Amino acid sequence: MRKLTIIFLTIVFCLTSSIAFSETVKPEFLKERNGIIYKKKVSNKPYSGYVEGKKENGFLVRGAYQNGKKEGVWKTYDWDVQLWTKRTFKDGKLDGISETYYDNGRLENKINYKNGKMNGLSEFYDDKGQLRFLETWKNGKKEGVWELYHQNGQLWKKETYKDDRLIKTEKF
């Protein structure tokens, strides 16, 4: 009997979660108050659901809110409906991989975040796809070896950081 109750409660939870996220609204029907997103006409409850539509800058945005905060993967598309950014959020903060793309569709940067701060390896490319910088971050501070590359792809310089302070520089 206990097992049946647990299964029933799990099914009810899944159904109510999917119902909460079954709604999709346009950005212009949402408003921000104290860092939390609400629907304009029903402003007493933080919004949970999907958002899709054009923002004031003309770019198309797709993502979801959970209790008024960004959650999961958010994508922004430019005027030509080409992917411009892809970012992952958890509880309203960047958390995971964030990617930005050039107009030609090539990757501009790939940055790792944890709890809203840069954390781990970050990669930066030019518009031809050539690697320009490799950076390492720890809780929003420079940490470890950073590599800077010439336009021809050759390593130009290495910088070593410890707790946001430059420790060593090597030029090649």
PDB file of N, CA and C in Angstrom, residues 32-119:
ATOM      1  N   GLU A  32       9.171  42.711 -14.180  1.00  0.00           N
ATOM      2  CA  GLU A  32      10.136  42.376 -13.144  1.00  0.00           C
ATOM      3  C   GLU A  32       9.924  43.280 -11.936  1.00  0.00           C
ATOM      4  N   ARG A  33       9.932  42.668 -10.762  1.00  0.00           N
ATOM      5  CA  ARG A  33       9.820  43.435  -9.523  1.00  0.00           C
ATOM      6  C   ARG A  33      10.756  42.806  -8.493  1.00  0.00           C
ATOM      7  N   ASN A  34      11.742  43.570  -8.051  1.00  0.00           N
ATOM      8  CA  ASN A  34      12.728  43.104  -7.070  1.00  0.00           C
ATOM      9  C   ASN A  34      13.436  41.817  -7.509  1.00  0.00           C
ATOM     10  N   GLY A  35      13.766  41.748  -8.801  1.00  0.00           N
ATOM     11  CA  GLY A  35      14.506  40.611  -9.325  1.00  0.00           C
ATOM     12  C   GLY A  35      13.669  39.374  -9.611  1.00  0.00           C
ATOM     13  N   ILE A  36      12.359  39.462  -9.432  1.00  0.00           N
ATOM     14  CA  ILE A  36      11.449  38.340  -9.674  1.00  0.00           C
ATOM     15  C   ILE A  36      10.501  38.716 -10.808  1.00  0.00           C
ATOM     16  N   ILE A  37      10.191  37.755 -11.678  1.00  0.00           N
ATOM     17  CA  ILE A  37       9.318  37.989 -12.828  1.00  0.00           C
ATOM     18  C   ILE A  37       7.880  37.588 -12.487  1.00  0.00           C
ATOM     19  N   TYR A  38       6.951  38.485 -12.861  1.00  0.00           N
ATOM     20  CA  TYR A  38       5.520  38.260 -12.650  1.00  0.00           C
ATOM     21  C   TYR A  38       4.792  38.500 -13.965  1.00  0.00           C
ATOM     22  N   LYS A  39       3.617  37.900 -14.098  1.00  0.00           N
ATOM     23  CA  LYS A  39       2.748  38.252 -15.218  1.00  0.00           C
ATOM     24  C   LYS A  39       2.159  39.619 -14.908  1.00  0.00           C
ATOM     25  N   LYS A  40       2.016  40.457 -15.912  1.00  0.00           N
ATOM     26  CA  LYS A  40       1.539  41.825 -15.702  1.00  0.00           C
ATOM     27  C   LYS A  40       0.155  41.876 -15.073  1.00  0.00           C
ATOM     28  N   LYS A  41      -0.769  41.045 -15.511  1.00  0.00           N
ATOM     29  CA  LYS A  41      -2.140  41.125 -15.012  1.00  0.00           C
ATOM     30  C   LYS A  41      -2.348  40.354 -13.718  1.00  0.00           C
ATOM     31  N   VAL A  42      -1.516  39.359 -13.448  1.00  0.00           N
ATOM     32  CA  VAL A  42      -1.611  38.569 -12.220  1.00  0.00           C
ATOM     33  C   VAL A  42      -0.300  38.770 -11.478  1.00  0.00           C
ATOM     34  N   SER A  43      -0.159  39.903 -10.833  1.00  0.00           N
ATOM     35  CA  SER A  43       1.162  40.312 -10.345  1.00  0.00           C
ATOM     36  C   SER A  43       1.508  39.840  -8.941  1.00  0.00           C
ATOM     37  N   ASN A  44       0.645  39.080  -8.269  1.00  0.00           N
ATOM     38  CA  ASN A  44       0.957  38.686  -6.895  1.00  0.00           C
ATOM     39  C   ASN A  44       1.675  37.340  -6.792  1.00  0.00           C
ATOM     40  N   LYS A  45       1.778  36.610  -7.893  1.00  0.00           N
ATOM     41  CA  LYS A  45       2.411  35.296  -7.875  1.00  0.00           C
ATOM     42  C   LYS A  45       3.563  35.271  -8.881  1.00  0.00           C
ATOM     43  N   PRO A  46       4.783  34.893  -8.443  1.00  0.00           N
ATOM     44  CA  PRO A  46       5.898  34.792  -9.388  1.00  0.00           C
ATOM     45  C   PRO A  46       5.551  33.848 -10.532  1.00  0.00           C
ATOM     46  N   TYR A  47       5.980  34.207 -11.727  1.00  0.00           N
ATOM     47  CA  TYR A  47       5.633  33.451 -12.926  1.00  0.00           C
ATOM     48  C   TYR A  47       6.453  32.174 -13.032  1.00  0.00           C
ATOM     49  N   SER A  48       5.780  31.076 -13.342  1.00  0.00           N
ATOM     50  CA  SER A  48       6.416  29.812 -13.696  1.00  0.00           C
ATOM     51  C   SER A  48       5.843  29.384 -15.033  1.00  0.00           C
ATOM     52  N   GLY A  49       6.698  29.212 -16.004  1.00  0.00           N
ATOM     53  CA  GLY A  49       6.255  28.803 -17.327  1.00  0.00           C
ATOM     54  C   GLY A  49       7.249  29.255 -18.375  1.00  0.00           C
ATOM     55  N   TYR A  50       6.872  29.035 -19.609  1.00  0.00           N
ATOM     56  CA  TYR A  50       7.748  29.369 -20.733  1.00  0.00           C
ATOM     57  C   TYR A  50       7.515  30.798 -21.216  1.00  0.00           C
ATOM     58  N   VAL A  51       8.560  31.353 -21.800  1.00  0.00           N
ATOM     59  CA  VAL A  51       8.462  32.660 -22.451  1.00  0.00           C
ATOM     60  C   VAL A  51       9.061  32.512 -23.846  1.00  0.00           C
ATOM     61  N   GLU A  52       8.374  33.097 -24.815  1.00  0.00           N
ATOM     62  CA  GLU A  52       8.882  33.086 -26.179  1.00  0.00           C
ATOM     63  C   GLU A  52       8.312  34.287 -26.905  1.00  0.00           C
ATOM     64  N   GLY A  53       9.187  35.042 -27.547  1.00  0.00           N
ATOM     65  CA  GLY A  53       8.752  36.198 -28.315  1.00  0.00           C
ATOM     66  C   GLY A  53       9.874  37.190 -28.479  1.00  0.00           C
ATOM     67  N   LYS A  54       9.559  38.282 -29.156  1.00  0.00           N
ATOM     68  CA  LYS A  54      10.572  39.306 -29.422  1.00  0.00           C
ATOM     69  C   LYS A  54      10.693  40.262 -28.243  1.00  0.00           C
ATOM     70  N   LYS A  55      11.941  40.612 -27.960  1.00  0.00           N
ATOM     71  CA  LYS A  55      12.217  41.606 -26.931  1.00  0.00           C
ATOM     72  C   LYS A  55      12.281  42.976 -27.591  1.00  0.00           C
ATOM     73  N   GLU A  56      12.483  44.007 -26.772  1.00  0.00           N
ATOM     74  CA  GLU A  56      12.535  45.383 -27.281  1.00  0.00           C
ATOM     75  C   GLU A  56      13.615  45.572 -28.333  1.00  0.00           C
ATOM     76  N   ASN A  57      14.730  44.838 -28.224  1.00  0.00           N
ATOM     77  CA  ASN A  57      15.823  44.971 -29.194  1.00  0.00           C
ATOM     78  C   ASN A  57      15.538  44.223 -30.495  1.00  0.00           C
ATOM     79  N   GLY A  58      14.379  43.570 -30.587  1.00  0.00           N
ATOM     80  CA  GLY A  58      14.010  42.843 -31.793  1.00  0.00           C
ATOM     81  C   GLY A  58      14.481  41.403 -31.825  1.00  0.00           C
ATOM     82  N   PHE A  59      15.277  41.005 -30.839  1.00  0.00           N
ATOM     83  CA  PHE A  59      15.761  39.632 -30.788  1.00  0.00           C
ATOM     84  C   PHE A  59      14.685  38.713 -30.218  1.00  0.00           C
ATOM     85  N   LEU A  60      14.661  37.488 -30.688  1.00  0.00           N
ATOM     86  CA  LEU A  60      13.723  36.477 -30.215  1.00  0.00           C
ATOM     87  C   LEU A  60      14.341  35.757 -29.024  1.00  0.00           C
ATOM     88  N   VAL A  61      13.548  35.562 -27.974  1.00  0.00           N
ATOM     89  CA  VAL A  61      14.032  34.887 -26.780  1.00  0.00           C
ATOM     90  C   VAL A  61      13.132  33.688 -26.485  1.00  0.00           C
ATOM     91  N   ARG A  62      13.761  32.599 -26.023  1.00  0.00           N
ATOM     92  CA  ARG A  62      13.034  31.395 -25.608  1.00  0.00           C
ATOM     93  C   ARG A  62      13.657  30.880 -24.323  1.00  0.00           C
ATOM     94  N   GLY A  63      12.814  30.638 -23.323  1.00  0.00           N
ATOM     95  CA  GLY A  63      13.306  30.112 -22.063  1.00  0.00           C
ATOM     96  C   GLY A  63      12.163  29.830 -21.120  1.00  0.00           C
ATOM     97  N   ALA A  64      12.512  29.546 -19.867  1.00  0.00           N
ATOM     98  CA  ALA A  64      11.498  29.235 -18.863  1.00  0.00           C
ATOM     99  C   ALA A  64      11.834  29.923 -17.547  1.00  0.00           C
ATOM    100  N   TYR A  65      10.783  30.221 -16.808  1.00  0.00           N
ATOM    101  CA  TYR A  65      10.907  30.749 -15.453  1.00  0.00           C
ATOM    102  C   TYR A  65      10.340  29.729 -14.479  1.00  0.00           C
ATOM    103  N   GLN A  66      10.951  29.635 -13.323  1.00  0.00           N
ATOM    104  CA  GLN A  66      10.435  28.820 -12.226  1.00  0.00           C
ATOM    105  C   GLN A  66      10.388  29.743 -11.020  1.00  0.00           C
ATOM    106  N   ASN A  67       9.207  29.966 -10.496  1.00  0.00           N
ATOM    107  CA  ASN A  67       9.014  30.871  -9.359  1.00  0.00           C
ATOM    108  C   ASN A  67       9.624  32.248  -9.617  1.00  0.00           C
ATOM    109  N   GLY A  68       9.460  32.739 -10.843  1.00  0.00           N
ATOM    110  CA  GLY A  68       9.899  34.084 -11.187  1.00  0.00           C
ATOM    111  C   GLY A  68      11.369  34.235 -11.520  1.00  0.00           C
ATOM    112  N   LYS A  69      12.101  33.130 -11.581  1.00  0.00           N
ATOM    113  CA  LYS A  69      13.532  33.182 -11.884  1.00  0.00           C
ATOM    114  C   LYS A  69      13.831  32.319 -13.103  1.00  0.00           C
ATOM    115  N   LYS A  70      14.816  32.744 -13.903  1.00  0.00           N
ATOM    116  CA  LYS A  70      15.208  31.967 -15.083  1.00  0.00           C
ATOM    117  C   LYS A  70      15.674  30.584 -14.652  1.00  0.00           C
ATOM    118  N   GLU A  71      15.261  29.592 -15.455  1.00  0.00           N
ATOM    119  CA  GLU A  71      15.601  28.209 -15.142  1.00  0.00           C
ATOM    120  C   GLU A  71      15.823  27.435 -16.435  1.00  0.00           C
ATOM    121  N   GLY A  72      16.893  26.650 -16.483  1.00  0.00           N
ATOM    122  CA  GLY A  72      17.163  25.818 -17.647  1.00  0.00           C
ATOM    123  C   GLY A  72      17.840  26.585 -18.770  1.00  0.00           C
ATOM    124  N   VAL A  73      17.727  26.057 -19.980  1.00  0.00           N
ATOM    125  CA  VAL A  73      18.404  26.630 -21.150  1.00  0.00           C
ATOM    126  C   VAL A  73      17.582  27.781 -21.725  1.00  0.00           C
ATOM    127  N   TRP A  74      18.235  28.911 -21.943  1.00  0.00           N
ATOM    128  CA  TRP A  74      17.644  30.088 -22.586  1.00  0.00           C
ATOM    129  C   TRP A  74      18.383  30.335 -23.888  1.00  0.00           C
ATOM    130  N   LYS A  75      17.625  30.584 -24.942  1.00  0.00           N
ATOM    131  CA  LYS A  75      18.225  30.870 -26.245  1.00  0.00           C
ATOM    132  C   LYS A  75      17.734  32.221 -26.742  1.00  0.00           C
ATOM    133  N   THR A  76      18.647  32.971 -27.342  1.00  0.00           N
ATOM    134  CA  THR A  76      18.319  34.247 -27.968  1.00  0.00           C
ATOM    135  C   THR A  76      18.715  34.152 -29.434  1.00  0.00           C
ATOM    136  N   TYR A  77      17.831  34.629 -30.297  1.00  0.00           N
ATOM    137  CA  TYR A  77      18.062  34.600 -31.741  1.00  0.00           C
ATOM    138  C   TYR A  77      18.077  36.030 -32.265  1.00  0.00           C
ATOM    139  N   ASP A  78      18.926  36.304 -33.263  1.00  0.00           N
ATOM    140  CA  ASP A  78      18.998  37.647 -33.833  1.00  0.00           C
ATOM    141  C   ASP A  78      17.849  37.889 -34.800  1.00  0.00           C
ATOM    142  N   TRP A  79      17.878  39.037 -35.493  1.00  0.00           N
ATOM    143  CA  TRP A  79      16.800  39.435 -36.400  1.00  0.00           C
ATOM    144  C   TRP A  79      16.579  38.420 -37.514  1.00  0.00           C
ATOM    145  N   ASP A  80      17.637  37.705 -37.892  1.00  0.00           N
ATOM    146  CA  ASP A  80      17.531  36.699 -38.952  1.00  0.00           C
ATOM    147  C   ASP A  80      17.168  35.321 -38.398  1.00  0.00           C
ATOM    148  N   VAL A  81      16.773  35.284 -37.141  1.00  0.00           N
ATOM    149  CA  VAL A  81      16.419  34.061 -36.420  1.00  0.00           C
ATOM    150  C   VAL A  81      17.580  33.057 -36.427  1.00  0.00           C
ATOM    151  N   GLN A  82      18.773  33.598 -36.256  1.00  0.00           N
ATOM    152  CA  GLN A  82      19.967  32.771 -36.119  1.00  0.00           C
ATOM    153  C   GLN A  82      20.365  32.782 -34.647  1.00  0.00           C
ATOM    154  N   LEU A  83      20.758  31.630 -34.123  1.00  0.00           N
ATOM    155  CA  LEU A  83      21.125  31.527 -32.716  1.00  0.00           C
ATOM    156  C   LEU A  83      22.227  32.524 -32.383  1.00  0.00           C
ATOM    157  N   TRP A  84      21.991  33.335 -31.356  1.00  0.00           N
ATOM    158  CA  TRP A  84      22.962  34.329 -30.919  1.00  0.00           C
ATOM    159  C   TRP A  84      23.559  33.934 -29.567  1.00  0.00           C
ATOM    160  N   THR A  85      22.699  33.542 -28.605  1.00  0.00           N
ATOM    161  CA  THR A  85      23.204  33.095 -27.308  1.00  0.00           C
ATOM    162  C   THR A  85      22.452  31.851 -26.856  1.00  0.00           C
ATOM    163  N   LYS A  86      23.161  31.036 -26.088  1.00  0.00           N
ATOM    164  CA  LYS A  86      22.564  29.867 -25.449  1.00  0.00           C
ATOM    165  C   LYS A  86      23.160  29.818 -24.047  1.00  0.00           C
ATOM    166  N   ARG A  87      22.290  29.988 -23.045  1.00  0.00           N
ATOM    167  CA  ARG A  87      22.768  30.077 -21.663  1.00  0.00           C
ATOM    168  C   ARG A  87      21.939  29.176 -20.757  1.00  0.00           C
ATOM    169  N   THR A  88      22.580  28.643 -19.733  1.00  0.00           N
ATOM    170  CA  THR A  88      21.900  27.775 -18.782  1.00  0.00           C
ATOM    171  C   THR A  88      21.800  28.487 -17.436  1.00  0.00           C
ATOM    172  N   PHE A  89      20.590  28.446 -16.866  1.00  0.00           N
ATOM    173  CA  PHE A  89      20.320  29.107 -15.596  1.00  0.00           C
ATOM    174  C   PHE A  89      19.821  28.115 -14.558  1.00  0.00           C
ATOM    175  N   LYS A  90      20.128  28.413 -13.318  1.00  0.00           N
ATOM    176  CA  LYS A  90      19.603  27.660 -12.186  1.00  0.00           C
ATOM    177  C   LYS A  90      19.249  28.674 -11.110  1.00  0.00           C
ATOM    178  N   ASP A  91      17.988  28.683 -10.730  1.00  0.00           N
ATOM    179  CA  ASP A  91      17.498  29.608  -9.704  1.00  0.00           C
ATOM    180  C   ASP A  91      17.828  31.065 -10.046  1.00  0.00           C
ATOM    181  N   GLY A  92      17.728  31.409 -11.333  1.00  0.00           N
ATOM    182  CA  GLY A  92      17.917  32.783 -11.773  1.00  0.00           C
ATOM    183  C   GLY A  92      19.355  33.199 -12.024  1.00  0.00           C
ATOM    184  N   LYS A  93      20.305  32.304 -11.787  1.00  0.00           N
ATOM    185  CA  LYS A  93      21.718  32.631 -11.977  1.00  0.00           C
ATOM    186  C   LYS A  93      22.304  31.761 -13.084  1.00  0.00           C
ATOM    187  N   LEU A  94      23.273  32.320 -13.803  1.00  0.00           N
ATOM    188  CA  LEU A  94      23.977  31.517 -14.804  1.00  0.00           C
ATOM    189  C   LEU A  94      24.621  30.326 -14.106  1.00  0.00           C
ATOM    190  N   ASP A  95      24.416  29.139 -14.677  1.00  0.00           N
ATOM    191  CA  ASP A  95      24.945  27.937 -14.058  1.00  0.00           C
ATOM    192  C   ASP A  95      25.097  26.875 -15.147  1.00  0.00           C
ATOM    193  N   GLY A  96      26.307  26.622 -15.545  1.00  0.00           N
ATOM    194  CA  GLY A  96      26.563  25.705 -16.653  1.00  0.00           C
ATOM    195  C   GLY A  96      27.215  26.456 -17.795  1.00  0.00           C
ATOM    196  N   ILE A  97      27.063  25.930 -18.988  1.00  0.00           N
ATOM    197  CA  ILE A  97      27.734  26.501 -20.157  1.00  0.00           C
ATOM    198  C   ILE A  97      26.915  27.633 -20.763  1.00  0.00           C
ATOM    199  N   SER A  98      27.606  28.716 -21.083  1.00  0.00           N
ATOM    200  CA  SER A  98      27.019  29.863 -21.782  1.00  0.00           C
ATOM    201  C   SER A  98      27.776  30.026 -23.093  1.00  0.00           C
ATOM    202  N   GLU A  99      27.022  30.106 -24.203  1.00  0.00           N
ATOM    203  CA  GLU A  99      27.654  30.238 -25.518  1.00  0.00           C
ATOM    204  C   GLU A  99      27.110  31.462 -26.244  1.00  0.00           C
ATOM    205  N   THR A 100      28.001  32.157 -26.947  1.00  0.00           N
ATOM    206  CA  THR A 100      27.621  33.285 -27.796  1.00  0.00           C
ATOM    207  C   THR A 100      28.170  33.004 -29.190  1.00  0.00           C
ATOM    208  N   TYR A 101      27.384  33.377 -30.214  1.00  0.00           N
ATOM    209  CA  TYR A 101      27.749  33.084 -31.594  1.00  0.00           C
ATOM    210  C   TYR A 101      27.875  34.364 -32.415  1.00  0.00           C
ATOM    211  N   TYR A 102      28.751  34.335 -33.405  1.00  0.00           N
ATOM    212  CA  TYR A 102      28.892  35.432 -34.361  1.00  0.00           C
ATOM    213  C   TYR A 102      27.735  35.396 -35.356  1.00  0.00           C
ATOM    214  N   ASP A 103      27.601  36.476 -36.133  1.00  0.00           N
ATOM    215  CA  ASP A 103      26.573  36.542 -37.178  1.00  0.00           C
ATOM    216  C   ASP A 103      26.720  35.428 -38.209  1.00  0.00           C
ATOM    217  N   ASN A 104      27.953  34.958 -38.403  1.00  0.00           N
ATOM    218  CA  ASN A 104      28.182  33.894 -39.391  1.00  0.00           C
ATOM    219  C   ASN A 104      27.901  32.497 -38.824  1.00  0.00           C
ATOM    220  N   GLY A 105      27.429  32.437 -37.573  1.00  0.00           N
ATOM    221  CA  GLY A 105      27.062  31.165 -36.958  1.00  0.00           C
ATOM    222  C   GLY A 105      28.175  30.477 -36.195  1.00  0.00           C
ATOM    223  N   ARG A 106      29.387  31.014 -36.278  1.00  0.00           N
ATOM    224  CA  ARG A 106      30.508  30.396 -35.574  1.00  0.00           C
ATOM    225  C   ARG A 106      30.503  30.791 -34.099  1.00  0.00           C
ATOM    226  N   LEU A 107      31.046  29.899 -33.298  1.00  0.00           N
ATOM    227  CA  LEU A 107      31.124  30.119 -31.860  1.00  0.00           C
ATOM    228  C   LEU A 107      32.060  31.284 -31.547  1.00  0.00           C
ATOM    229  N   GLU A 108      31.576  32.246 -30.771  1.00  0.00           N
ATOM    230  CA  GLU A 108      32.397  33.375 -30.326  1.00  0.00           C
ATOM    231  C   GLU A 108      33.045  33.057 -28.985  1.00  0.00           C
ATOM    232  N   ASN A 109      32.256  32.531 -28.054  1.00  0.00           N
ATOM    233  CA  ASN A 109      32.804  32.147 -26.762  1.00  0.00           C
ATOM    234  C   ASN A 109      31.970  31.058 -26.116  1.00  0.00           C
ATOM    235  N   LYS A 110      32.630  30.355 -25.214  1.00  0.00           N
ATOM    236  CA  LYS A 110      32.002  29.293 -24.436  1.00  0.00           C
ATOM    237  C   LYS A 110      32.526  29.466 -23.020  1.00  0.00           C
ATOM    238  N   ILE A 111      31.624  29.843 -22.114  1.00  0.00           N
ATOM    239  CA  ILE A 111      32.016  30.196 -20.752  1.00  0.00           C
ATOM    240  C   ILE A 111      31.254  29.321 -19.768  1.00  0.00           C
ATOM    241  N   ASN A 112      31.964  28.786 -18.791  1.00  0.00           N
ATOM    242  CA  ASN A 112      31.339  27.982 -17.742  1.00  0.00           C
ATOM    243  C   ASN A 112      31.021  28.852 -16.535  1.00  0.00           C
ATOM    244  N   TYR A 113      29.829  28.648 -15.992  1.00  0.00           N
ATOM    245  CA  TYR A 113      29.391  29.383 -14.809  1.00  0.00           C
ATOM    246  C   TYR A 113      28.953  28.411 -13.726  1.00  0.00           C
ATOM    247  N   LYS A 114      29.107  28.840 -12.500  1.00  0.00           N
ATOM    248  CA  LYS A 114      28.561  28.112 -11.362  1.00  0.00           C
ATOM    249  C   LYS A 114      28.014  29.148 -10.391  1.00  0.00           C
ATOM    250  N   ASN A 115      26.730  29.042 -10.117  1.00  0.00           N
ATOM    251  CA  ASN A 115      26.071  29.947  -9.179  1.00  0.00           C
ATOM    252  C   ASN A 115      26.279  31.416  -9.543  1.00  0.00           C
ATOM    253  N   GLY A 116      26.226  31.720 -10.848  1.00  0.00           N
ATOM    254  CA  GLY A 116      26.309  33.098 -11.310  1.00  0.00           C
ATOM    255  C   GLY A 116      27.711  33.637 -11.517  1.00  0.00           C
ATOM    256  N   LYS A 117      28.730  32.836 -11.223  1.00  0.00           N
ATOM    257  CA  LYS A 117      30.117  33.289 -11.369  1.00  0.00           C
ATOM    258  C   LYS A 117      30.847  32.411 -12.379  1.00  0.00           C
ATOM    259  N   MET A 118      31.777  33.051 -13.102  1.00  0.00           N
ATOM    260  CA  MET A 118      32.596  32.280 -14.040  1.00  0.00           C
ATOM    261  C   MET A 118      33.383  31.243 -13.245  1.00  0.00           C
ATOM    262  N   ASN A 119      33.373  29.999 -13.761  1.00  0.00           N
ATOM    263  CA  ASN A 119      34.013  28.916 -13.033  1.00  0.00           C
ATOM    264  C   ASN A 119      34.434  27.835 -14.025  1.00  0.00           C
TER     265      ASN A 119
END
